[in-house]
Coordinates of C-alpha atoms and ligand atoms in Angstrom, one line a residue:
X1 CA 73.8 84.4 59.3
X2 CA 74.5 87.2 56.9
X3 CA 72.6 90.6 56.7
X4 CA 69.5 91.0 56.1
X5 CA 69.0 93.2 52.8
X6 CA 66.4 95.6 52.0
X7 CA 66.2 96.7 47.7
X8 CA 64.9 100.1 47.9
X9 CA 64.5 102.3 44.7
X10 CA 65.2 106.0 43.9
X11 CA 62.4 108.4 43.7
X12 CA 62.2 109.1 40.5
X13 CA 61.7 113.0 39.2
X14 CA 58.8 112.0 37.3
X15 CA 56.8 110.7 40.4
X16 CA 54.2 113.9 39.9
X17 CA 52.8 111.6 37.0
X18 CA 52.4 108.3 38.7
X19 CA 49.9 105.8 38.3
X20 CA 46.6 106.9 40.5
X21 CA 43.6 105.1 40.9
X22 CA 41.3 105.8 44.3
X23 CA 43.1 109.5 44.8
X24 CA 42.9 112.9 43.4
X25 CA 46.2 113.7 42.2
X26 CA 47.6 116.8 43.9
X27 CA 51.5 118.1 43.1
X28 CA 53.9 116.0 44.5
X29 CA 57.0 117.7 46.2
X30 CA 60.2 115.5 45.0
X31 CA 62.9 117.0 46.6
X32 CA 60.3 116.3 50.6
X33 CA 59.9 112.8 48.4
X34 CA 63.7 111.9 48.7
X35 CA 64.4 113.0 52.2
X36 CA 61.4 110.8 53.3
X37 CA 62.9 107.9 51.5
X38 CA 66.2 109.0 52.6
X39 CA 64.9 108.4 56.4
X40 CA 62.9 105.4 55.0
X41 CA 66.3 103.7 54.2
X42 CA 67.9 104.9 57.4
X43 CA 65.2 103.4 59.3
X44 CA 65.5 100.0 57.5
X45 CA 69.8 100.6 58.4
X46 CA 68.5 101.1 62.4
X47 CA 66.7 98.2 62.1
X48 CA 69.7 95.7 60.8
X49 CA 69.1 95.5 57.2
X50 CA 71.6 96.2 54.5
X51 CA 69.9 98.8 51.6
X52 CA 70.9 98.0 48.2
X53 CA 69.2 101.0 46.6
X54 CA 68.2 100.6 42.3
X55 CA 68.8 103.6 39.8
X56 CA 65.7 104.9 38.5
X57 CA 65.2 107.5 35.5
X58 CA 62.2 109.7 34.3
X59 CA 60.8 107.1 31.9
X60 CA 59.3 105.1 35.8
X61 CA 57.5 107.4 38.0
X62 CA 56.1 104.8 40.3
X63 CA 59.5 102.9 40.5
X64 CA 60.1 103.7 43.8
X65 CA 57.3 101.0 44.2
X66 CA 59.6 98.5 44.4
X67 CA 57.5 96.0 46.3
X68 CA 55.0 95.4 43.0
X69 CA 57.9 94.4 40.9
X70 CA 59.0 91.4 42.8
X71 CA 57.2 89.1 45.5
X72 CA 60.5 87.7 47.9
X73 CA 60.4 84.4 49.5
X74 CA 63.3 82.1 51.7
X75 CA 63.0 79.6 48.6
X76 CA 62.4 81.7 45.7
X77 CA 61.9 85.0 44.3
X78 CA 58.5 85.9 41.7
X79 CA 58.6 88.6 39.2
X80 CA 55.5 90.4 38.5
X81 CA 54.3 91.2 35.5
X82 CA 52.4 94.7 37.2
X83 CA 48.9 95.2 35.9
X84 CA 49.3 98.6 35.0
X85 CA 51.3 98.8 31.4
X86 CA 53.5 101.6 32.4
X87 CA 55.6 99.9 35.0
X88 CA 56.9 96.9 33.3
X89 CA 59.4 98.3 32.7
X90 CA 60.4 98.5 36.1
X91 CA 61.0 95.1 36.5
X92 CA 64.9 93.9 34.8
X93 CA 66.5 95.9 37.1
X94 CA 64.2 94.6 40.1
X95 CA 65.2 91.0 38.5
X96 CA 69.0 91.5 38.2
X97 CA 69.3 92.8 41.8
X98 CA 66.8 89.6 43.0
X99 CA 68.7 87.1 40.9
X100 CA 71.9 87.6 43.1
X101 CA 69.9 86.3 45.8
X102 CA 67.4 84.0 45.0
X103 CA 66.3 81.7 42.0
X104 CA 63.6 83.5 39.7
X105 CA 60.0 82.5 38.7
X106 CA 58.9 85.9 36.1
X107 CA 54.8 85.7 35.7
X108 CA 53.6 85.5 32.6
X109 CA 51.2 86.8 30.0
X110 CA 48.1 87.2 30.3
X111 CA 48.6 87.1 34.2
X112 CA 48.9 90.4 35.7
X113 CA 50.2 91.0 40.1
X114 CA 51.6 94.1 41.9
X115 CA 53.5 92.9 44.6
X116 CA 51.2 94.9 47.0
X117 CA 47.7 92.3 46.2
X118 CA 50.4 89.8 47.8
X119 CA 50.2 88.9 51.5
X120 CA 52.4 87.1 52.9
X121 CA 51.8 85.7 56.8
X122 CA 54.4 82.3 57.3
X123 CA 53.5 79.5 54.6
X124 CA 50.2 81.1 53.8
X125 CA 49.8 83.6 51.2
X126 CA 46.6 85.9 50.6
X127 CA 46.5 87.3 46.8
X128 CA 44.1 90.0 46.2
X129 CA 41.9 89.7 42.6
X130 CA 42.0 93.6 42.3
X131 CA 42.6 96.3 39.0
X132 CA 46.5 95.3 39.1
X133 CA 46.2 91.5 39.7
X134 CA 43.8 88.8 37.5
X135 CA 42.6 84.9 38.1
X136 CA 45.7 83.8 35.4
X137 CA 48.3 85.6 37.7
X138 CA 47.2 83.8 41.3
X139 CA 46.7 80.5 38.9
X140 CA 50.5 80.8 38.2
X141 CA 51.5 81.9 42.0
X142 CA 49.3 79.1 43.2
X143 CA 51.0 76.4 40.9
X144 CA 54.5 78.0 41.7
X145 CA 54.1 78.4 45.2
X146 CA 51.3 74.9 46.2
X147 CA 54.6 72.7 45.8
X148 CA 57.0 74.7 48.1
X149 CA 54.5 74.0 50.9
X150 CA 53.0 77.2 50.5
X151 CA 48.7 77.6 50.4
X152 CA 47.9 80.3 48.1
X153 CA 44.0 81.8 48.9
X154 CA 42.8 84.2 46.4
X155 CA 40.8 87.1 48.0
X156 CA 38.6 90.1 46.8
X157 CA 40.3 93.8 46.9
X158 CA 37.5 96.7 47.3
X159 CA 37.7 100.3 48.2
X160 CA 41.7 100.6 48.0
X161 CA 44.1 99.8 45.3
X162 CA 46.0 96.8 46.8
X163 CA 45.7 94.4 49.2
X164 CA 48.2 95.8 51.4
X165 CA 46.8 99.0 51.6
X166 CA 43.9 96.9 53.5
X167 CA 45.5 94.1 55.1
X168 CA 49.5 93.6 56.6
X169 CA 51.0 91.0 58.9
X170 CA 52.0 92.1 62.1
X171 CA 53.1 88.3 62.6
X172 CA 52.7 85.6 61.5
X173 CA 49.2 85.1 62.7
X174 CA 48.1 88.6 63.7
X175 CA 46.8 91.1 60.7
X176 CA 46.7 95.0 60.8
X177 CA 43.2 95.3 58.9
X178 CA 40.7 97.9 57.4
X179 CA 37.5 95.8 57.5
X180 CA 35.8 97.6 55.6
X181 CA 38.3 97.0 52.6
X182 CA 38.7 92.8 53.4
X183 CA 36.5 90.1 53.2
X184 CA 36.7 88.9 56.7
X185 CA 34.9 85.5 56.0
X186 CA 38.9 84.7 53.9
X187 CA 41.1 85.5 57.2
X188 CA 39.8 83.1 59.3
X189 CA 42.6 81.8 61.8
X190 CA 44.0 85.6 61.9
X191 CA 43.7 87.7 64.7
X192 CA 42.8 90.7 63.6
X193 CA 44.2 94.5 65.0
X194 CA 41.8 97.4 63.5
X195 CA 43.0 100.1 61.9
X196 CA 41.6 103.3 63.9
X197 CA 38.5 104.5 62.5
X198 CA 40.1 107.9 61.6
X199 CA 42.7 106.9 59.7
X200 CA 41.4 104.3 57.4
X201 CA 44.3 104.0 55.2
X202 CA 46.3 102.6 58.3
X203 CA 47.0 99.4 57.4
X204 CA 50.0 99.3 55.8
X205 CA 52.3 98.7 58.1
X206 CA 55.9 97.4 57.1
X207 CA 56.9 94.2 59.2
X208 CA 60.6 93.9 60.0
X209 CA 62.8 91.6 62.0
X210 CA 62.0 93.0 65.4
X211 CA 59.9 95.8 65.0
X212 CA 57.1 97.0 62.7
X213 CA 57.5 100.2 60.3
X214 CA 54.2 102.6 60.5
X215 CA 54.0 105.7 58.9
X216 CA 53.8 109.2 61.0
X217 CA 50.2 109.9 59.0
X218 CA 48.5 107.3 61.4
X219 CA 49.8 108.5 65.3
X220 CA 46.1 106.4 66.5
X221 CA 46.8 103.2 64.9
X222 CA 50.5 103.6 66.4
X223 CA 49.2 104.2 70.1
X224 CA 47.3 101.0 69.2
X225 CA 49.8 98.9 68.2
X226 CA 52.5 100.5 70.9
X227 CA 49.7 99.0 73.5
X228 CA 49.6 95.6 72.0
X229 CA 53.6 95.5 72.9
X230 CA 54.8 96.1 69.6
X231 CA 57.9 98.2 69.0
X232 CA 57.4 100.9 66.6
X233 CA 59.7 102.7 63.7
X234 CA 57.4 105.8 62.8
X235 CA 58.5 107.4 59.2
X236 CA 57.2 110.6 57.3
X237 CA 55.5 109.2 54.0
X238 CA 53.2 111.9 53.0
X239 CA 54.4 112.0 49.2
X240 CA 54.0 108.9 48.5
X241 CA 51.1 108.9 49.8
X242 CA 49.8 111.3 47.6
X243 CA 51.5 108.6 44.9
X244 CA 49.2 105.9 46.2
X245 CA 51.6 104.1 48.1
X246 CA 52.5 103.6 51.8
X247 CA 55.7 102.1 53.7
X248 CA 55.4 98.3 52.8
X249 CA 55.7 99.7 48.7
X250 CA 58.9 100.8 48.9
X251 CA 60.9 98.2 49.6
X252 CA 61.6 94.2 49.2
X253 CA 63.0 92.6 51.6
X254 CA 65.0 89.4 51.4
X255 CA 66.8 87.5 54.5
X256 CA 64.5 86.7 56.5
X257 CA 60.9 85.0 56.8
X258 CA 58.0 87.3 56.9
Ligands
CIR1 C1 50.6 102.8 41.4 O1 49.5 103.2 41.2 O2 51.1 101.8 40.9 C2 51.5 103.6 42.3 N1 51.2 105.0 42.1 C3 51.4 103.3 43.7 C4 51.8 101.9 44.0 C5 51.8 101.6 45.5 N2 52.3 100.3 45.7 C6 51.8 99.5 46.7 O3 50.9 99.8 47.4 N3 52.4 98.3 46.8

């Protein structure tokens, strides 16, 4: 079977001004940003995957957001069109990489997705109606996506920015949640693992082929998923944090089923 890839993204120097919409924006050191990622990527190399990392310049400050440019699956790949107007132009270079592995579906206007209101757990995929990601955009995913055997529910995003920064799959049928950020009553069928109540913006949690990525921010939620049996890669991600983002945002990864 051949490697597993990961597409990561450079940190761009112009990640101070990224996109921000439930934080306050405090200065962002770029130089701590890189060796995160650095480790990031080294982490995904531990865990068997192949980095391709994309260029990025100082015209993309949130490109290192790779996962809202492209949405992977084992059949095909979907290019967003991202909700907020300053990162399309993030997305050829996200498409050239993707088309050397899988054929292309690109969203189109006046449908709107980031990557992150996309949840994928097996052949069910959760997209969350949020400020990135409108009713047009699911329409498309739905009719893209219904014929591949693939059942697309739409779902309400509150208190966070994506879905993802409420919701991850730990497996196929087990969900890292923030409750208060999900409507429950829509992941019926799930087991559901709860974030600790200190650390509310736990829930991202990046799942690889034999272990789950977590970020060092949330030690609680780790100890809680260490006792469920899980094995745990822990990475530093507090500046892109303070960019909005967490560990499943900065990468897509292609090879294997999520
Ligand atoms: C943005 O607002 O678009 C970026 N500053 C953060 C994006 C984080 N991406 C993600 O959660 N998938």
């Amino acid at each position: 079977m051949p490697q597993a890839v990961a597409i990561t993204r450079a940190v761009s120097p112009a990640l101070g001004a990224c996109e921000l919409t439930h934080v306050a924006r405090v200065p962002i050191d770029v130089e701590l940003a890189r060796a995160q990622h650095r480790a990031y990527e080294q982490a995904l190399i531990d865990a068997g995957y192949r980095v391709e990392r994309l260029d990025t310049g100082p015209d993309m400050p949130d490109s290192v957001f790779v996962e809202d440019i492209a949405v992977v699956f084992d059949e095909l790949a979907i290019i967003t069109r991202p909700g907020a107007e300053s990162r399309r132009r993030e997305t050829p270079a996200v498409a050239e990489a993707l088309a050397a592995y899988r054929p292309l579906h690109v969203i189109q206007p006046p449908g709107t997705v980031d990557g992150g209101d996309v949840l994928v757990a097996g052949r069910r995929v959760f997209v969350g109606r949020s400020s990135r990601t409108n009713d047009p955009a699911i329409a498309q995913m739905r009719q893209l996506l219904g014929p591949r055997g693939y059942t697309v529910c739409d779902t309400e995003v509150r208190g966070c920015l994506h879905l993802k920064s409420a919701a991850t799959a730990l497996d196929d049928d087990l969900l890292l949640v923030n409750r208060d950020w999900i409507d429950r009553a829509a992941f019926g069928g799930f087991t559901l693992v709860d974030v600790d109540p200190e650390e509310p913006a736990a829930a991202n949690a990046l799942r690889l082929a034999d272990r789950i990525m977590v970020s060092a921010s949330f030690p609680r939620t780790a100890d809680c998923l260490r006792r469920r049996g899980l094995q745990l890669a822990i990475v530093e991600a507090s500046e892109v944090a303070k960019a909005e983002g967490a560990v499943t945002c900065c990468s897509l990864i292609v090879g294997h089923s999520r």
